[in-house]
Tab-separated table of C-alpha atoms in Angstrom:
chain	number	residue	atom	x	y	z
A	565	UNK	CA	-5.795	6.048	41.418
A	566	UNK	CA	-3.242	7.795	39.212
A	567	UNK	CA	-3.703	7.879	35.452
A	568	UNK	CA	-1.435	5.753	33.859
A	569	UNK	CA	1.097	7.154	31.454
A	570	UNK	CA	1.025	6.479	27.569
A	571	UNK	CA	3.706	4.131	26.624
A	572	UNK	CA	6.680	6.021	25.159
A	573	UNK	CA	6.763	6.521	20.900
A	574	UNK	CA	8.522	3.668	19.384
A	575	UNK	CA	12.141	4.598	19.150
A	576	UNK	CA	12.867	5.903	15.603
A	577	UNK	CA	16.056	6.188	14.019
A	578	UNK	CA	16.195	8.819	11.355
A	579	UNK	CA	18.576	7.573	8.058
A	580	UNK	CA	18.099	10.281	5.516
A	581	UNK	CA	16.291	13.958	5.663
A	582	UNK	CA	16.486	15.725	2.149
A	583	UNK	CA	14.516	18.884	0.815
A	584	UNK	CA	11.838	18.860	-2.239
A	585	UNK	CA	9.508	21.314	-3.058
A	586	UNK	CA	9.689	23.405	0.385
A	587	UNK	CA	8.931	20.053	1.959
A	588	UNK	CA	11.392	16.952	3.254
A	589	UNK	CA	11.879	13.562	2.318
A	590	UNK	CA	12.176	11.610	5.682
A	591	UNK	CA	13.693	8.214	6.099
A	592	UNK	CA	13.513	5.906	9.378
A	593	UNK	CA	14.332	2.635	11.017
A	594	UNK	CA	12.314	1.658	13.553
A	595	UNK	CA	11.824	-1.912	15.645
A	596	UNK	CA	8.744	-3.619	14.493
A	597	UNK	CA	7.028	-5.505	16.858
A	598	UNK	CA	4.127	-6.994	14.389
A	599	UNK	CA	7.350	-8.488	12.193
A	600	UNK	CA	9.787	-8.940	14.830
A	601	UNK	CA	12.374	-7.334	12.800
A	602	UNK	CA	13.715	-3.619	12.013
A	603	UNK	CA	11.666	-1.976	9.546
A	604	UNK	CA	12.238	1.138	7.196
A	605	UNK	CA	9.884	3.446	6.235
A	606	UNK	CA	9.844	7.269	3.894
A	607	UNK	CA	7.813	9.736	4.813
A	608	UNK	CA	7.068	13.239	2.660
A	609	UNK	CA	6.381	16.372	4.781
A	610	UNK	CA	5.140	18.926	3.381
A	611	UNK	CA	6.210	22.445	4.534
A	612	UNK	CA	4.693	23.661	7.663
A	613	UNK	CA	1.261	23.708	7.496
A	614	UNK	CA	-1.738	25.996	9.623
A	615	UNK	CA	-2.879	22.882	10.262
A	616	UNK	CA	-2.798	19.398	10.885
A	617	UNK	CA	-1.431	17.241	7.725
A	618	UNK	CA	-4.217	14.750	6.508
A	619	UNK	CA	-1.674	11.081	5.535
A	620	UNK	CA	-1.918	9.071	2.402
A	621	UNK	CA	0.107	6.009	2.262
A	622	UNK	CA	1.657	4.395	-0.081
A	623	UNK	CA	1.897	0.780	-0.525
A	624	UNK	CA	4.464	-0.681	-3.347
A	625	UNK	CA	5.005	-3.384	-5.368
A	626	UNK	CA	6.989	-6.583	-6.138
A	627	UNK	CA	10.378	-6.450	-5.261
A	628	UNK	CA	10.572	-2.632	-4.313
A	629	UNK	CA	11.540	-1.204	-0.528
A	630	UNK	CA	10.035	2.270	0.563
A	631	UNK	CA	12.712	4.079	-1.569
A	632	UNK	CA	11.558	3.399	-4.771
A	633	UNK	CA	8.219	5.518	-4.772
A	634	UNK	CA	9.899	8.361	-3.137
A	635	UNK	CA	13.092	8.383	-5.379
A	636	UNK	CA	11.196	7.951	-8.675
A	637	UNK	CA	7.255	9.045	-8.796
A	638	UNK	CA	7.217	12.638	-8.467
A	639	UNK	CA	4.186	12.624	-5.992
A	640	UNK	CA	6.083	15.192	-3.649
A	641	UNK	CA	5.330	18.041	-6.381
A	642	UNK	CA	1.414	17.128	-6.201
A	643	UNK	CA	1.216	16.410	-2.365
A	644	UNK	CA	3.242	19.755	-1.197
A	645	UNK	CA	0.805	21.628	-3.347
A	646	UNK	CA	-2.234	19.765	-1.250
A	647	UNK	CA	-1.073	20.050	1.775
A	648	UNK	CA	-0.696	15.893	1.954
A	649	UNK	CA	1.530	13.592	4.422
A	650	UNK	CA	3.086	10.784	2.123
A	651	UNK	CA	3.918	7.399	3.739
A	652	UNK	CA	5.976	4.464	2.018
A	653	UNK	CA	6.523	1.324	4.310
A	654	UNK	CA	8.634	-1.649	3.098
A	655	UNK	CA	7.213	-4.455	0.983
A	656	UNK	CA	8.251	-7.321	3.747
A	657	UNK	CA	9.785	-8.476	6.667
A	658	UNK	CA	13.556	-8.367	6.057
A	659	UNK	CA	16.910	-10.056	7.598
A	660	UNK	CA	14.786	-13.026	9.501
A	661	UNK	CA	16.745	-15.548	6.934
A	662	UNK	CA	13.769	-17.921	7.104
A	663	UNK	CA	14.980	-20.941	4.659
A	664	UNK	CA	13.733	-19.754	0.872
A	665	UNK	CA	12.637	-16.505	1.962
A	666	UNK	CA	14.826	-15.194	-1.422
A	667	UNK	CA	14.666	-17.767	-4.039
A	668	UNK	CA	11.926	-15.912	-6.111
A	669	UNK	CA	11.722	-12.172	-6.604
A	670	UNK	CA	7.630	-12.926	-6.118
A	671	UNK	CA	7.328	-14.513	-2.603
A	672	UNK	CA	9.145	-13.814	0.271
A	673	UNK	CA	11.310	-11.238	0.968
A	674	UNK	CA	9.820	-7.659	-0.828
A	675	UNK	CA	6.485	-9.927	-1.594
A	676	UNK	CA	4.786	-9.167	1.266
A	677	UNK	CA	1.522	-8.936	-0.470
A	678	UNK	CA	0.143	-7.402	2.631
A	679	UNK	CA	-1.546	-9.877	4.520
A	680	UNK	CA	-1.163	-12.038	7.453
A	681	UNK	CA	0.246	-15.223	6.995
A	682	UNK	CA	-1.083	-18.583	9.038
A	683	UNK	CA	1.785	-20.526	8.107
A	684	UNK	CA	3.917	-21.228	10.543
A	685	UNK	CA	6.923	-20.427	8.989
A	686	UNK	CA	5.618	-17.332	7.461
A	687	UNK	CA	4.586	-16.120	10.873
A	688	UNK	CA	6.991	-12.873	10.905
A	689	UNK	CA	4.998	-11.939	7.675
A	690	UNK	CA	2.085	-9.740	8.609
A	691	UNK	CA	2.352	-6.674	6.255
A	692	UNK	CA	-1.105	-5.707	6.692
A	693	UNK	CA	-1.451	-5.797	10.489
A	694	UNK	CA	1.766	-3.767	10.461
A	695	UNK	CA	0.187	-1.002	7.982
A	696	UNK	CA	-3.262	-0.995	9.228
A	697	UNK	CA	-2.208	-0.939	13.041
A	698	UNK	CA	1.813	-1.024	13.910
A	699	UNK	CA	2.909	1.683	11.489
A	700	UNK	CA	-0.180	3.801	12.403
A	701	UNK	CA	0.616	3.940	15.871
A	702	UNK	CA	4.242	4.702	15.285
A	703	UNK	CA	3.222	7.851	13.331
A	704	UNK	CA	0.854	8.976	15.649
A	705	UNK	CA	3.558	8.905	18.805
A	706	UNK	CA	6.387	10.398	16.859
A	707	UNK	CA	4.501	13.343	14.466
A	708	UNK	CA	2.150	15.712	16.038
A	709	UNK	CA	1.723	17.353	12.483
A	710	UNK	CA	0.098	14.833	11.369
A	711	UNK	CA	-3.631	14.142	11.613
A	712	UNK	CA	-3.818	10.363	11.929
A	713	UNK	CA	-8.073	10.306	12.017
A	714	UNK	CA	-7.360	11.470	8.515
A	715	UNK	CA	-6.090	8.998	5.926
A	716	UNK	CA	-6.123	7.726	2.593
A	717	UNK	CA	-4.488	4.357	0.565
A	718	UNK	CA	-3.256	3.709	-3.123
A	719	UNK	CA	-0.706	1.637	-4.593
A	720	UNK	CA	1.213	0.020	-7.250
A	721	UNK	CA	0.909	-3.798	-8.308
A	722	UNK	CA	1.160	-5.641	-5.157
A	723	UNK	CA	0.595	-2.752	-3.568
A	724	UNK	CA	-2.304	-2.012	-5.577
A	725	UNK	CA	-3.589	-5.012	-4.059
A	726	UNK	CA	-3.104	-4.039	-0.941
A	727	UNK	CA	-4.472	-1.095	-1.182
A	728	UNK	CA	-8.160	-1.737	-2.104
A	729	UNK	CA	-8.040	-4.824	0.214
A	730	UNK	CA	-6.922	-2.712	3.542
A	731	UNK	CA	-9.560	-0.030	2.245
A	732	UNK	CA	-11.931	-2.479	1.760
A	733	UNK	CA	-11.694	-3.935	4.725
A	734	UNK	CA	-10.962	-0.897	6.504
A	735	UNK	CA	-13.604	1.632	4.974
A	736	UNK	CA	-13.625	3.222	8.578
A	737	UNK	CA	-10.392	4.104	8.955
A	738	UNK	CA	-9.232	5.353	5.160
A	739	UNK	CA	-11.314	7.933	3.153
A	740	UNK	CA	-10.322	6.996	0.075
A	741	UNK	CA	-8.572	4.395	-2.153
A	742	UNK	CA	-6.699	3.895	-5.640
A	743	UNK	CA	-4.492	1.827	-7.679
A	744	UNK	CA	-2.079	1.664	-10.624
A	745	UNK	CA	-2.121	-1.637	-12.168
A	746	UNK	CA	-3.112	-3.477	-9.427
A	747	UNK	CA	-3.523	-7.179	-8.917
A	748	UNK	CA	-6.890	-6.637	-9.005
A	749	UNK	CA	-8.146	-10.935	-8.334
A	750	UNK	CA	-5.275	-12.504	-6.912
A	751	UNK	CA	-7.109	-15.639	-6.415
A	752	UNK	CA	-7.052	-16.575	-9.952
A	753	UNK	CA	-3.354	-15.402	-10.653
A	754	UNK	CA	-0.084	-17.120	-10.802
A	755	UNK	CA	1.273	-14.776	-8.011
A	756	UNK	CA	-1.329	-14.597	-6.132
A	757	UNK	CA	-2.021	-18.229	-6.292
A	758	UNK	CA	1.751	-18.351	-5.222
A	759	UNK	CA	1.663	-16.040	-2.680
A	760	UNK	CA	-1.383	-17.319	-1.129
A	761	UNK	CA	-0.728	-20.811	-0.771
A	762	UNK	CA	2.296	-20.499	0.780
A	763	UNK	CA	1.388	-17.635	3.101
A	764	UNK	CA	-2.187	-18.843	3.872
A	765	UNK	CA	-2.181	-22.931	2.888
A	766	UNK	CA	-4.913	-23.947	1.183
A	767	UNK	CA	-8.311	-23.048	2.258
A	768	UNK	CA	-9.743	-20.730	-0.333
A	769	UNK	CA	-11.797	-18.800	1.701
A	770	UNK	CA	-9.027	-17.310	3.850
A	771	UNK	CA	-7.750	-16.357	-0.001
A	772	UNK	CA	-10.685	-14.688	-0.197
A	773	UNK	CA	-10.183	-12.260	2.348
A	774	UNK	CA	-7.281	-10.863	0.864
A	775	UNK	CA	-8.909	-10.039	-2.796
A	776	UNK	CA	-10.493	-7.124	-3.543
A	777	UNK	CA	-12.436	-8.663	-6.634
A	778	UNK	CA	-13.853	-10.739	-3.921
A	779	UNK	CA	-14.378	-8.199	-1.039
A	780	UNK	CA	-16.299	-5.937	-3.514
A	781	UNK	CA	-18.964	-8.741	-3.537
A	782	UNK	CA	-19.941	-8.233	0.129
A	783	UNK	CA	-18.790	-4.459	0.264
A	784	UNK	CA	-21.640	-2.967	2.339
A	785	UNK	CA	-22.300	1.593	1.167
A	786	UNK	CA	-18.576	1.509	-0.473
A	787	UNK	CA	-19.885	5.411	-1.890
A	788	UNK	CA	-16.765	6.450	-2.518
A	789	UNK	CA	-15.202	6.176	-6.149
A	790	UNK	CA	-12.443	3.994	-6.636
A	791	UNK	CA	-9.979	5.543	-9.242
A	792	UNK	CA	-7.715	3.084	-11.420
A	793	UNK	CA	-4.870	3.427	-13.793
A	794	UNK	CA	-4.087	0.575	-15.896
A	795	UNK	CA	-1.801	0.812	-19.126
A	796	UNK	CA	-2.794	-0.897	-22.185
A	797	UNK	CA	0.349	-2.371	-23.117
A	798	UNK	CA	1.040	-3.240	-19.413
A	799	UNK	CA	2.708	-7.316	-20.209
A	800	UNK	CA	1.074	-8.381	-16.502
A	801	UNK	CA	-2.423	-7.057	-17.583
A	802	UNK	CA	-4.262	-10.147	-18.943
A	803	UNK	CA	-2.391	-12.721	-16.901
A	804	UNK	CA	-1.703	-11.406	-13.656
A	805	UNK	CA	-3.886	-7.570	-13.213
A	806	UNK	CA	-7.543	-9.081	-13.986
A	807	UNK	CA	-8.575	-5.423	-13.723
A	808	UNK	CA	-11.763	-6.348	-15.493
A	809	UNK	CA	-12.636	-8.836	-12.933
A	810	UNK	CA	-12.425	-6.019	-10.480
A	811	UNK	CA	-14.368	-4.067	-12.536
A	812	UNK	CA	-17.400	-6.198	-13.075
A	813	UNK	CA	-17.861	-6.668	-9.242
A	814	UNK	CA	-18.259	-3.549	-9.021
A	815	UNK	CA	-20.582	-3.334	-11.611
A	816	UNK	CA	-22.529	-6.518	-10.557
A	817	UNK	CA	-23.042	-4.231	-6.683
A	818	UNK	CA	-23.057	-0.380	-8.063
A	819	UNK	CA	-19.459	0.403	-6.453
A	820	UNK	CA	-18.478	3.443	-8.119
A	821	UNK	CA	-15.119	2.852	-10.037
A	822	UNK	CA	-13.319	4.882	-12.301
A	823	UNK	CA	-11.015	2.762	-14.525
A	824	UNK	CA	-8.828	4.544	-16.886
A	825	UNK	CA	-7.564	2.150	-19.585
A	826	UNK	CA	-4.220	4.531	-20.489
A	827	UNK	CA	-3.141	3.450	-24.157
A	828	UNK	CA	0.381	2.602	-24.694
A	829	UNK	CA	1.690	2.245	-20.737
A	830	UNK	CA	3.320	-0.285	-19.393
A	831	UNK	CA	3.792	-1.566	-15.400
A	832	UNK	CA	6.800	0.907	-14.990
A	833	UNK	CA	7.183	4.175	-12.572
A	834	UNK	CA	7.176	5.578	-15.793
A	835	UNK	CA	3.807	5.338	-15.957
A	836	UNK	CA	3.498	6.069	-12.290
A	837	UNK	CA	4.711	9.022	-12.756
A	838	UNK	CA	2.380	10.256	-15.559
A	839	UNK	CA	-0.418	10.016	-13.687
A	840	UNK	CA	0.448	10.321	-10.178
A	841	UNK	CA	-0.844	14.109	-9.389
A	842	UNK	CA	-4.359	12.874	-10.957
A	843	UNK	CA	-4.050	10.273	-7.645
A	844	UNK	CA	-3.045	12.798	-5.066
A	845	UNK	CA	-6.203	15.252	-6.327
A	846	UNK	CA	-8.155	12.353	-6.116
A	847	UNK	CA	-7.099	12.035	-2.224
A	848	UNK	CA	-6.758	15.604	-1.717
A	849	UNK	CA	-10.786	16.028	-2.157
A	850	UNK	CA	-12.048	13.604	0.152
A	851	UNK	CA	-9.220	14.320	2.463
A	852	UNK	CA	-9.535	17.961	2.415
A	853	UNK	CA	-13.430	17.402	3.055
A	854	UNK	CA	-13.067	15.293	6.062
């Protein structure tokens, strides 16, 4: 019997190509099937390298699209000089005007908070299916440069979140993970509390699955160290962050975590920016050594 063709690369529609540091900033629109909408990603490639490009995506926060990392952290500097793919998805779902999905700049539309949602009417919201398998895929069929086997996670807020959860979760597929400011124990946070009760009703142990505070608990030879940035004088730190939560699981089951308490930042890109080539090393090694 004949062997059956691969199925073609997603289509992708290319909105923006601009050059930075001998490397281009990408920007596409593709049709998601996961969130049964048109989604935008950026991409960062590097110039042309001997060989394949090892990926680290980014995952953003509250409120932001896939622009705002590329636009205003800086990272292509650090990641041309590694050798590193960058890739920014979107935060949500967008233009499925399901009723409320704008009301609140912290649920809904750009609030993703990378997960998949059980509630019915949040069914189109499955960020975390669409990074960990959809947006994968559509990488791998469109970008031979790339070396897909070969990844790594971080994020901002939200995104923080989402990145040590996926990791977490995901320790096979990701070689590495890191965070500024990230909502480190959603569970016991207004927006997480928010987020998860409307996305996931009410049973706390499908909350559970989506916290990395949590997840750490039952992490089984997580070797790897975790590197977090959190600024001092960050206004969503004691409320909202819990970074020491995060930090005494970790403790309490000998994960190796490097939490740098940076006096006198805030939540902004700012402060993103400060540290953001420390981040890219910190990928580069275990990237490079894969």
């Amino acid at each position: 019997m004949a062997a059956t063709a691969p199925p073609p690369a997603a289509a992708l529609e290319q909105l923006s190509k601009t050059k930075m540091f001998g490397g281009h900033n990408l920007r596409f629109r593709h049709q998601s099937a996961t969130l049964g909408c048109p989604m935008t990603f950026s991409l960062f490639l590097p110039a042309a390298p001997a060989s394949k490009l090892p990926v680290l995506y980014w995952l953003s926060g509250l409120t932001c699209t896939d622009e705002n990392f590329i636009i205003k952290s800086g990272a292509q500097r650090a990641a041309a000089a590694h050798g590193v793919a960058l890739v920014a998805p979107d935060t949500s779902p967008r233009g499925l005007n399901v009723e409320g999905e704008a009301d609140s700049w912290d649920f809904g539309v750009g609030a993703g908070f990378y997960l998949n949602a059980t509630n019915e009417k949040w069914k189109n919201w499955r960020m975390y299916d669409y990074v960990v398998k959809e947006l994968p895929e559509v990488l791998s069929g469109n970008f031979e440069q790339l070396n897909m086997s070969c990844a790594s996670i971080f994020g901002h807020s939200m995104g923080g979140h989402g990145a040590l959860t996926i990791y977490l979760k995901n320790t096979d597929k990701y070689k590495s993970v890191s965070a500024f400011a990230p909502i480190a124990n959603p569970i016991n946070c207004p927006w997480g509390q928010k987020a998860f009760s409307n996305y996931l009703g009410s049973a706390k142990s499908e909350w559970e699955e989506y916290d990395a505070t949590c997840l750490i608990k039952k992490s089984n030879g997580v070797s790897t160290s975790i590197l977090i940035d959190q600024g001092e004088d960050d206004k969503f730190l004691a409320e909202q962050l819990l970074a020491g939560n995060f930090e005494e699981a970790c403790k309490a089951v000998g994960v190796p975590l490097i939490l740098r308490m940076q006096p006198g930042y805030d939540h902004s890109f700012f402060f993103i920016a400060t540290f953001i080539d420390d981040h890219i090393a910190h990928h580069a090694q275990f990237l490079k050594s894969a």
